[in-house]
Coordinates of C-alpha atoms and ligand atoms in Angstrom, one line a residue:
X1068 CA 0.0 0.0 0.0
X1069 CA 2.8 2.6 0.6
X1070 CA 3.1 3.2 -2.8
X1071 CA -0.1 4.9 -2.9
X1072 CA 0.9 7.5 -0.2
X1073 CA 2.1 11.0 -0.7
X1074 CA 5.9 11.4 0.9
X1075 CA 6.3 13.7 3.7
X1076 CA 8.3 16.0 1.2
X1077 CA 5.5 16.4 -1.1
X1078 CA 3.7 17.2 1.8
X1079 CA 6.1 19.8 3.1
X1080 CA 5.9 21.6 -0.3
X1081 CA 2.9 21.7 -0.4
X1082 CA 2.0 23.1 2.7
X1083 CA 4.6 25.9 2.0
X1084 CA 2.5 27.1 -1.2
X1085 CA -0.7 26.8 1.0
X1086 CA 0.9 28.9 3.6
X1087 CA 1.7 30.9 0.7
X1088 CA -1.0 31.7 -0.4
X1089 CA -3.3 32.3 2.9
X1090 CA -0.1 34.9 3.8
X1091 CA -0.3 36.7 0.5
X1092 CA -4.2 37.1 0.7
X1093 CA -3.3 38.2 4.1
X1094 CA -0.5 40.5 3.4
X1095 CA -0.3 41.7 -0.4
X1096 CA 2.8 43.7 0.0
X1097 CA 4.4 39.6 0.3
X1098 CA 3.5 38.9 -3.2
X1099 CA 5.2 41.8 -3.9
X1100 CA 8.2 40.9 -1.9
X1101 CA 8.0 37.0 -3.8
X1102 CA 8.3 39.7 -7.4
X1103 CA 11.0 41.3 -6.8
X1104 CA 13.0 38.0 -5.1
X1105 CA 12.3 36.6 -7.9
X1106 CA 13.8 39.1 -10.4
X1107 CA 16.3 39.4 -8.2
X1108 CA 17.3 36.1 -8.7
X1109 CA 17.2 35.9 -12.3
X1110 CA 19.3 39.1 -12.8
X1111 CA 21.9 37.6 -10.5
X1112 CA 21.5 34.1 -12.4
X1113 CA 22.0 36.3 -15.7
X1114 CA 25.1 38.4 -13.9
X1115 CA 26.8 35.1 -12.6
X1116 CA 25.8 32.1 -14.6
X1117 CA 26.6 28.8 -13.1
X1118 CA 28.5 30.5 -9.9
X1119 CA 24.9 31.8 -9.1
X1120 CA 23.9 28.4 -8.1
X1121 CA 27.0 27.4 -6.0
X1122 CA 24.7 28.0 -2.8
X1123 CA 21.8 26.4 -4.1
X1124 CA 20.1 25.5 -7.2
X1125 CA 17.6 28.4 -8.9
X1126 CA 14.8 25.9 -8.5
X1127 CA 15.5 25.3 -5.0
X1128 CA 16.4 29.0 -4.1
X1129 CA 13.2 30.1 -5.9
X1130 CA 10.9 28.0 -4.1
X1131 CA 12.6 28.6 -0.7
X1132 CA 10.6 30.1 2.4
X1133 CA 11.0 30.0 5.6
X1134 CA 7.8 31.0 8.4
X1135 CA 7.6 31.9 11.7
X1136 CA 4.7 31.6 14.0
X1137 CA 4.7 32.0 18.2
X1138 CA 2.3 29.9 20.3
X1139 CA 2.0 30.0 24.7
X1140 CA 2.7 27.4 26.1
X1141 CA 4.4 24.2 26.6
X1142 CA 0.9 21.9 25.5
X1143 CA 0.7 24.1 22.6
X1144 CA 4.6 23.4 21.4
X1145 CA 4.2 20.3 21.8
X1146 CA 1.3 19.9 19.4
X1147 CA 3.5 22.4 17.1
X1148 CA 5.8 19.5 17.0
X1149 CA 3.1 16.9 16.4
X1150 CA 2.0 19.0 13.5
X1151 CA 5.6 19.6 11.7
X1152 CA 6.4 16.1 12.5
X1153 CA 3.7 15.0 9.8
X1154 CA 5.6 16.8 7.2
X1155 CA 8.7 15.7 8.4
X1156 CA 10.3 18.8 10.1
X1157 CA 12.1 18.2 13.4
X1158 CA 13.2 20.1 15.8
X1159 CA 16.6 22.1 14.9
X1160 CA 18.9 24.7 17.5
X1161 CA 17.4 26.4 20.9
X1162 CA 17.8 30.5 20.7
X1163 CA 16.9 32.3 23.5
X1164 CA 15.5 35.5 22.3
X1165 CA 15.2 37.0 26.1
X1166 CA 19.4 37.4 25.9
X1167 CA 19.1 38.3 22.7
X1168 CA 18.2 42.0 22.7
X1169 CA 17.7 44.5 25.5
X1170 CA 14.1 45.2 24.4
X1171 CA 11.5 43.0 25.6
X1172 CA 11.2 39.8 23.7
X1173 CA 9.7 37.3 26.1
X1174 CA 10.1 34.0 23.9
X1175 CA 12.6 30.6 23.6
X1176 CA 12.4 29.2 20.0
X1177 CA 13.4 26.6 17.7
X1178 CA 12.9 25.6 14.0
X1179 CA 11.2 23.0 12.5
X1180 CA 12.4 21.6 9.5
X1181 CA 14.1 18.6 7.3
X1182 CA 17.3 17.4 8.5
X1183 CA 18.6 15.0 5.9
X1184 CA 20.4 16.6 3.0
X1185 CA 18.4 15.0 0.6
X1186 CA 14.9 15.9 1.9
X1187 CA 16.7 19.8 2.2
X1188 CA 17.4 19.1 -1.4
X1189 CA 13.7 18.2 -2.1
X1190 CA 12.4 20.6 0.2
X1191 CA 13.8 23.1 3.3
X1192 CA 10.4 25.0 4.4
X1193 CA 11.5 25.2 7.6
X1194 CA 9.6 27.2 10.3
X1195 CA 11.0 29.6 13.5
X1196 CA 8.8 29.1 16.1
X1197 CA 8.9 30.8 19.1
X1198 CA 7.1 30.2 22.9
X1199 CA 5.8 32.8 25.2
X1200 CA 8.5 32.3 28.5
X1201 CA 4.8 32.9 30.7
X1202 CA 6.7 32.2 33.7
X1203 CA 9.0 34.7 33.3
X1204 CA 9.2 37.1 36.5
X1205 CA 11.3 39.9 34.5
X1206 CA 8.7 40.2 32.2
X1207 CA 5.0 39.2 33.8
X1208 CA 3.5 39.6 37.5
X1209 CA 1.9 36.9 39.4
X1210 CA -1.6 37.9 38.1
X1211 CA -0.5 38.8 34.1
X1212 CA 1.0 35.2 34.3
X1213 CA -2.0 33.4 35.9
X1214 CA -4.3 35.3 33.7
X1215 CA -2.1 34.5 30.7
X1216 CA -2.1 30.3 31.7
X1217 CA -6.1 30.2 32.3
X1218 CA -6.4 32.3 28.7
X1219 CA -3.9 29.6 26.7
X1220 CA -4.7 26.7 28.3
X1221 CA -8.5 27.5 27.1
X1222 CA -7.8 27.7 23.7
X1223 CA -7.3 25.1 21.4
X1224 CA -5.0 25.8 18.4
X1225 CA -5.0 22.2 16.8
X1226 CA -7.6 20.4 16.8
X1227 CA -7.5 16.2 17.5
X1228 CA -8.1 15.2 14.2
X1229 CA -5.6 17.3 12.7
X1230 CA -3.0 15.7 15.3
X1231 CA -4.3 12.4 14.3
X1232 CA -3.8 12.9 10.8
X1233 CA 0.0 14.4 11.4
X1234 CA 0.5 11.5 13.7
X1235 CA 0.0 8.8 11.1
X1236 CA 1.5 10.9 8.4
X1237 CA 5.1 10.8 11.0
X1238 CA 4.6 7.0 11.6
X1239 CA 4.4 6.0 8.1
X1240 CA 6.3 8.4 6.1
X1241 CA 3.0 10.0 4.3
X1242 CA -0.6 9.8 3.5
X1243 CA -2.9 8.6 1.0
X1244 CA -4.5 11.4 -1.1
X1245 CA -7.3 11.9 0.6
X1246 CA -6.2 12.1 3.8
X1247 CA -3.1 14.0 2.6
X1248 CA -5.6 16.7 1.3
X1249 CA -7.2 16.9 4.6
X1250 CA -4.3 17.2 6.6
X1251 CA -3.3 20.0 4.6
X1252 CA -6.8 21.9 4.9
X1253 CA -6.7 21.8 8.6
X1254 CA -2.7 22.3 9.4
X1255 CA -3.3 25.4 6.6
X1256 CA -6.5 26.5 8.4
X1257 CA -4.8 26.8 11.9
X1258 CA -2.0 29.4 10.9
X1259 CA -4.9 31.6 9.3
X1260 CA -5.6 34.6 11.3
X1261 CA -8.6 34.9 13.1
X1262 CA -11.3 36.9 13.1
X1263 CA -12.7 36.8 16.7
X1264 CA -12.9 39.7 18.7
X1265 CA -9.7 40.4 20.6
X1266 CA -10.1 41.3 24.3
X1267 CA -9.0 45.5 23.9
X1268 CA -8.3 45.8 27.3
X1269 CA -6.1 42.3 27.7
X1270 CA -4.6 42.8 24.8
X1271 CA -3.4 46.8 25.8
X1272 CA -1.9 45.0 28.8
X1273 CA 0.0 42.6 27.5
X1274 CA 1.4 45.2 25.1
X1275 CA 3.1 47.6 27.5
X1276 CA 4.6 44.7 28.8
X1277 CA 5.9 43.3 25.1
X1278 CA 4.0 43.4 21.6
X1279 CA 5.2 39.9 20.6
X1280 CA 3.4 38.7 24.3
X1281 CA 0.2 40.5 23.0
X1282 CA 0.5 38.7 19.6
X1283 CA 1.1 35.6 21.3
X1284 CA -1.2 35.7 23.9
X1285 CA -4.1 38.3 23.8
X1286 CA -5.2 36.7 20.7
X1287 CA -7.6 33.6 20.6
X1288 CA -5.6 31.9 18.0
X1289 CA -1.7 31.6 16.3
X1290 CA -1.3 32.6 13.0
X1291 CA 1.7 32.9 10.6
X1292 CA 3.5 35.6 11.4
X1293 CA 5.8 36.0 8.2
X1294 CA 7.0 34.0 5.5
X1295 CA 10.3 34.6 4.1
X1296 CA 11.5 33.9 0.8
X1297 CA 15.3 33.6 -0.1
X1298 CA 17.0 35.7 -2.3
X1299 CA 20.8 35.0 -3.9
X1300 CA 21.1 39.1 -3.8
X1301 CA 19.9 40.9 -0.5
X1302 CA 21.6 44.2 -1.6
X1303 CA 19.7 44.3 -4.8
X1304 CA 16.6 43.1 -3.1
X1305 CA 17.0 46.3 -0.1
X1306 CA 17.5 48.5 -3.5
X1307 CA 14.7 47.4 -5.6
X1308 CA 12.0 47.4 -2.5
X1309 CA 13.2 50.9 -1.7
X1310 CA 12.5 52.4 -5.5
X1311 CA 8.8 50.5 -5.2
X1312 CA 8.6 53.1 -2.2
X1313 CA 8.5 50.3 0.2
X1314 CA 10.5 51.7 3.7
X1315 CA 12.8 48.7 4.6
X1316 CA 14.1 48.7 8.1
X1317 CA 17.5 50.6 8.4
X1318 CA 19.8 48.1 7.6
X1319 CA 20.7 44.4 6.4
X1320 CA 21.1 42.7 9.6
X1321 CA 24.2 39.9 9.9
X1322 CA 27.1 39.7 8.0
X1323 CA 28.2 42.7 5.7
X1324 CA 28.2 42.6 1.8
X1325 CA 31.6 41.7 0.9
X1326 CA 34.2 40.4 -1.9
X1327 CA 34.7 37.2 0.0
X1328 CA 31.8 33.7 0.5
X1329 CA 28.7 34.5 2.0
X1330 CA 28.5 32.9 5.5
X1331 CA 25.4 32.2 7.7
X1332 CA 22.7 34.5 7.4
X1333 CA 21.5 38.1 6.1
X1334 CA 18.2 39.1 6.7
X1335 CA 16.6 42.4 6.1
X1336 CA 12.6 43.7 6.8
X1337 CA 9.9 45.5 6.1
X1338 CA 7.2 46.4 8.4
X1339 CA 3.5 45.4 7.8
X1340 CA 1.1 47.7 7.5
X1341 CA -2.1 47.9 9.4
X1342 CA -4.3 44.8 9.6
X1343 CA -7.9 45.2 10.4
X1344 CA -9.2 43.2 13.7
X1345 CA -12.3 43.3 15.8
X1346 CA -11.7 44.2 19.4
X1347 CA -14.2 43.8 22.2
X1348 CA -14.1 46.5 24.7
X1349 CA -14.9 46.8 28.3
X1350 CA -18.5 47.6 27.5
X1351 CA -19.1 44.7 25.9
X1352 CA -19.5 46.7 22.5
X1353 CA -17.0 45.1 19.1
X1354 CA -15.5 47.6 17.3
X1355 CA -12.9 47.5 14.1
X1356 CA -9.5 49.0 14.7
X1357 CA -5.6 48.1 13.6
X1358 CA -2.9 46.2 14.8
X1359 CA 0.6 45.8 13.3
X1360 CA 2.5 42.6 14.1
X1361 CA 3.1 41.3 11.0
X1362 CA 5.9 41.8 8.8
X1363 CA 7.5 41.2 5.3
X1364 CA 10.6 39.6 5.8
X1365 CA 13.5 38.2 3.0
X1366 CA 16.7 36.1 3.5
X1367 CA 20.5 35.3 1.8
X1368 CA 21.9 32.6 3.0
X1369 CA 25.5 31.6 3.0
X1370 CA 27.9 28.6 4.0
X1371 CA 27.5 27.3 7.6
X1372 CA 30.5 28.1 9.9
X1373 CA 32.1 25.2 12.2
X1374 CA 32.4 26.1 16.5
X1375 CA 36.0 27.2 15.4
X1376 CA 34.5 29.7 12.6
X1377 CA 31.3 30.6 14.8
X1378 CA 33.7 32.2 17.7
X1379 CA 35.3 34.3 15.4
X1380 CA 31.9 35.2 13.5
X1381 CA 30.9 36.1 17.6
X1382 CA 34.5 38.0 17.7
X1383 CA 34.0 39.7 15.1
X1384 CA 30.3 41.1 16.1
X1385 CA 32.1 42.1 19.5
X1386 CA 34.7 43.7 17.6
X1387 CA 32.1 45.9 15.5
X1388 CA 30.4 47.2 18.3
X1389 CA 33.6 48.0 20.7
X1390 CA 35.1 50.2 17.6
X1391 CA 31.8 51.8 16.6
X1392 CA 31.6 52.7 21.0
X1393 CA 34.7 53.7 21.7
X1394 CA 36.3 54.8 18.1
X1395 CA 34.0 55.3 15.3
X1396 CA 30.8 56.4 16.8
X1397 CA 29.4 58.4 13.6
X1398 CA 30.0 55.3 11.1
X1399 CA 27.3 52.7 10.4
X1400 CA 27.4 49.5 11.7
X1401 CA 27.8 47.5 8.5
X1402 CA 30.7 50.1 7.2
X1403 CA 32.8 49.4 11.0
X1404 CA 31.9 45.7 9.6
X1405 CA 33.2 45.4 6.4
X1406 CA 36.5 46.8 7.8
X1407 CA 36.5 44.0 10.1
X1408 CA 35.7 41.3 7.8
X1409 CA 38.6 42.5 5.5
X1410 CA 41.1 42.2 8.4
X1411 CA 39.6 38.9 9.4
X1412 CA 37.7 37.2 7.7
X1413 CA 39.7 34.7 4.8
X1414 CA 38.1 35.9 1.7
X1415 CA 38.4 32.8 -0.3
X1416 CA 36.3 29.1 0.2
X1417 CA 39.6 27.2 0.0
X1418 CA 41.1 29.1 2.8
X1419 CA 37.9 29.2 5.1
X1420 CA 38.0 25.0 4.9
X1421 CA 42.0 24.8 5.0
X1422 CA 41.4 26.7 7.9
X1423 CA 38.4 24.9 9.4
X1424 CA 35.7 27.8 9.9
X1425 CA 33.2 26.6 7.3
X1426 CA 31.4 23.5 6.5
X1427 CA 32.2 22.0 3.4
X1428 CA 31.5 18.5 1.8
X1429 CA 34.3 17.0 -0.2
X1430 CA 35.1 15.1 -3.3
X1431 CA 37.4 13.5 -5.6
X1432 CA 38.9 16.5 -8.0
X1433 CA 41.1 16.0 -11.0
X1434 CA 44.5 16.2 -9.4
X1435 CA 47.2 13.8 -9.1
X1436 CA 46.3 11.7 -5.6
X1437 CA 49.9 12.0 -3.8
X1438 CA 51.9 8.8 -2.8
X1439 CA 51.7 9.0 0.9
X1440 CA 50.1 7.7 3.8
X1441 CA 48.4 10.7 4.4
X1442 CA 47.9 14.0 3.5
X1443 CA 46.5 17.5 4.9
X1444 CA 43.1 19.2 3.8
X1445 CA 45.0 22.2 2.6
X1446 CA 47.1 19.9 0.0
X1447 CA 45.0 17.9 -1.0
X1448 CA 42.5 20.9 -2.2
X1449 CA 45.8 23.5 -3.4
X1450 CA 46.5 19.9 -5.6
X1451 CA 42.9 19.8 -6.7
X1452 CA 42.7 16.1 -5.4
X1453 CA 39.3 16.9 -3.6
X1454 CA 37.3 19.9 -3.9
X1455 CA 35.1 21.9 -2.2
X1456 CA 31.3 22.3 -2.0
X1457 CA 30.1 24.8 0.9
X1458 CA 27.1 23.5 2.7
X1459 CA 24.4 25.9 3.3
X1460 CA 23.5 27.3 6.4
X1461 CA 20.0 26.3 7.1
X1462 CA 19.3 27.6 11.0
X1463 CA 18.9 31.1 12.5
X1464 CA 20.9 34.2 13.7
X1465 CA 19.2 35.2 17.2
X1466 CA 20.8 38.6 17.1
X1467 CA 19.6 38.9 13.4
X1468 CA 16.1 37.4 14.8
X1469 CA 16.5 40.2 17.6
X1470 CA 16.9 42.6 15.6
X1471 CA 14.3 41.8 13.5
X1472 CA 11.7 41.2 16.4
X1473 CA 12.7 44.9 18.0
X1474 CA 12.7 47.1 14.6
X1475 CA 9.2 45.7 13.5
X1476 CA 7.9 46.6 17.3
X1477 CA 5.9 48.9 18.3
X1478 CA 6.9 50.1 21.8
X1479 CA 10.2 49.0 23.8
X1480 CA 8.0 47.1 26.5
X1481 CA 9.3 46.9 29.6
X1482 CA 11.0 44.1 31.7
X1483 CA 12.3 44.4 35.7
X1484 CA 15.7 42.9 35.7
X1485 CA 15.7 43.2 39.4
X1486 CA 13.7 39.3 38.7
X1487 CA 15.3 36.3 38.4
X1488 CA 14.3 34.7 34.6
X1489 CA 13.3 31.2 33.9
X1490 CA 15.9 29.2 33.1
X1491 CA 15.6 27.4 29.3
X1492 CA 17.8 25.6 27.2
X1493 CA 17.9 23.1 24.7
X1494 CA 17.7 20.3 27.2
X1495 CA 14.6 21.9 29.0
X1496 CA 13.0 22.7 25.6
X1497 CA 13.5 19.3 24.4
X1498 CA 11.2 18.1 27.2
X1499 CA 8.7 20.6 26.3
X1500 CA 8.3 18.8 22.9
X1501 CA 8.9 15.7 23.7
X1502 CA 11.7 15.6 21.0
X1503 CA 15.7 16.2 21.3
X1504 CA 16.1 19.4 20.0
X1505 CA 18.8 18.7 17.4
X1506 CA 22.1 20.8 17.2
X1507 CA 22.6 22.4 13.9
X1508 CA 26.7 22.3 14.2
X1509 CA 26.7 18.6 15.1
X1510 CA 24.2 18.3 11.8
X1511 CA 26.8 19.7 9.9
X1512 CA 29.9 18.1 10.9
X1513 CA 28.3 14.9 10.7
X1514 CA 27.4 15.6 6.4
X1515 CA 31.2 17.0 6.7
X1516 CA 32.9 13.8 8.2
X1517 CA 31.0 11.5 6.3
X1518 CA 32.2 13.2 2.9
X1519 CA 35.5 12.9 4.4
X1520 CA 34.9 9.4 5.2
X1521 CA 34.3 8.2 1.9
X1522 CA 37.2 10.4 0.4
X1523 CA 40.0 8.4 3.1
X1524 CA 38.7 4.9 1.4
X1525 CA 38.3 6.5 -2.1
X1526 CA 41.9 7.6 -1.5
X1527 CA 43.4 5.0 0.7
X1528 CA 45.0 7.7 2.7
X1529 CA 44.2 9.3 5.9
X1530 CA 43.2 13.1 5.6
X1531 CA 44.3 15.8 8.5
Ligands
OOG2127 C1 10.5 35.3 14.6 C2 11.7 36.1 14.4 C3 12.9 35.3 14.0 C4 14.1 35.1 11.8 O1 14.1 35.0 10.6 O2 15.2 35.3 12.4 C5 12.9 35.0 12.5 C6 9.2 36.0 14.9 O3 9.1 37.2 14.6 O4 8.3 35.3 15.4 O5 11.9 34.7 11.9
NI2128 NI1 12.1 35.2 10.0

């Protein structure tokens, strides 16, 4: 019979055009955002020609998203889990978005999404997905957080049927047609935004405290609170947005545009405009107003860096904001950058895996396979015996994701550091779910060392 079902990465692509399209009925400036990624892509396909797709194939790059959503509490995680599980996105890095930023971003996340390279080939939706820290004293009182548990725990985001459906759809590796369309209906239906009245009061409350608490928990439902495509050209993306007469937030956040690779992550925003909602006031009476919480959001991604590579990445950000404090106060923070990355940073692939700060995978070149026992990394690739293909970085930034949380927010909120915090981390969020929380560099090594594996038998020779 398991011929007859539809695999979980049909499934997962799928559900990324449905979310698609519910987002872009939702927000239209998004299908303008898709537009201009996509003609940002083509010019830089037509600029670069097979280079362009060193990072990524044009099919794959085009079709690319990622989402993010927030939910409030530990049940309702777990069911996120449930859900993703069914299209066959686990669980990927813990980021702590509380550390993250001095403004008031009350949430632990991770991402869902495929971890074997050939189901990232098929297809990497993958989704951030944050939860409301309810029981965290620097942000919410005795009462907000009581009131906050009784209103979350009485609402029901995903419904048993739908966690049937996703359940089977794990267990098996996919559903029969039918069911497949039904799964996709309801998991679709629960990131659509809502149209019940929201409490005006409640919601008021929570927002002086933190708008992403409000969105997260003075709302009856979730909903999908961006969906990001991924461009090859963010620079040309920021430009082309800006002559639409589209205000994009002050800068690219992450790495600086450079000569050298592209590592990690570059993100860049918009911010929504006003969405109409019902609000119920104390009075009893529903009237319309406006909320902003959503955003327009668009992505480059770059090659992954190894521990070794990520400390100096985390250097180098330190570095950037000691010289624009204390020497170079009136320069931007992505000028200071580039000047750093030009003292630091090796500006070609085959140094930044000689050196070991970036993932790669390896395999047999043209070159002449030496007559020794064995041989370093660095020869091998300066001989062209084995050569170089970066491997993508999949995960998150949480100072990019900081960054983007505070300049799409309203107010600065407010948070009393005099309180101790609840303490998460990958281990406690793990338990939340009820799955290990993978770690994104171990994910990477372990495609790296393989590739290397093969490569010591291919070569009968041990690599250093
Ligand atoms: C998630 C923000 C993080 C990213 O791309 O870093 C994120 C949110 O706004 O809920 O999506
Ligand atoms: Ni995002």
């Amino acid at each position: 019979m398991s011929s007859t079902l539809t695999p979980l990465w049909e499934l997962r692509a799928e559900f990324a055009v449905r979310l698609a399209e519910l987002y872009g009925a939702e927000v239209p400036a998004y299908n303008t955002l898709v537009d201009v990624s996509r003609e940002v892509n083509e010019a830089f396909i037509a600029r670069n020609g097979a280079d362009a797709e060193r990072l990524g194939s044009i099919d794959r790059v085009t079709a690319e998203r990622h989402g993010a959503i927030r939910v409030g509490s530990a049940r309702e995680l777990a069911q996120v889990g449930r859900v993703f599980a069914g299209f066959g996105m686990h669980p990927v890095g813990f980021y702590d978005l509380r550390d993250a930023s001095r403004s008031s971003v009350p949430v632990v996340s991770t991402a869902f999404r495929p971890i074997a390279a050939d189901e990232l080939a098929k297809n990497p939706f993958r989704v951030f997905t944050s939860m409301l820290a309810h029981d965290d004293r620097r942000f919410f009182d005795e009462p907000t957080q009581a009131r906050l548990e009784e209103f979350i725990g009485s609402r029901e985001l995903f419904g048993e049927e739908l966690l049937a459906l996703a359940d089977r759809s794990a267990q098996q590796g996919g559903l029969e047609r039918e069911d497949a369309d039904r799964f996709l209906d309801l998991a679709t239906a629960s990131f659509e935004l809502s149209d019940e009245p929201i409490d005006h009061e409640w919601y008021h409350h929570l927002e002086a405290i933190s708008s992403v608490a409000a969105d997260i928990g003075g709302v009856p439902a979730t909903h999908i609170n961006h969906l990001t495509p991924r461009v090859l050209d963010i620079d040309d993306l920021y430009k082309r947005m800006t002559d639409r007469g589209i205000t994009m937030i002050d800068e690219i956040q992450g790495p600086p545009d450079w000569e050298g690779p592209d590592v990690l992550l570059r993100q860049t925003s918009f911010r929504a405009l006003d969405e109409h909602r019902m609000f119920r006031y104390p009075d009893g009476e529903v009237r319309e107003g406006t909320l902003r919480v959503r955003f327009g959001e668009v992505e480059q991604r770059g090659i992954a860096l190894t521990a070794k590579g990520r400390d100096l990445y985390d250097q180098l950000v330190a570095e950037v904001d000691r010289r624009r404090h204390e020497e170079q106060p009136d320069r931007t923070r992505v000028e200071v950058a580039l000047d750093v990355w030009r003292e630091s940073l090796p500006s070609t692939e085959l140094e930044l895996a000689a050196q070991g700060l970036c993932f790669f995978t390896f395999r047999r070149g043209d070159g002449v396979v030496p007559l020794t026992e064995t041989a370093s990394l660095r020869e091998l690739l300066e001989a062209g015996v084995i050569v170089a293909e970066p491997i993508v970085y999949e995960d998150f930034l949480p100072r990019s994701a900081a960054g983007i949380f505070q300049s799409n927010l309203r107010g600065e909120g407010s948070r009393d550091d005099e309180q101790l915090g609840t303490p998460y981390d990958i281990d406690r969020l793990s338990e939340v779910i009820g799955i290990r929380i993978a770690d994104p560099t171990s994910l990477y090594a372990e495609q790296q060392q393989a590739s290397l594996d093969a490569l010591e038998a291919e070569l009968r020779m041990r690599i250093r």
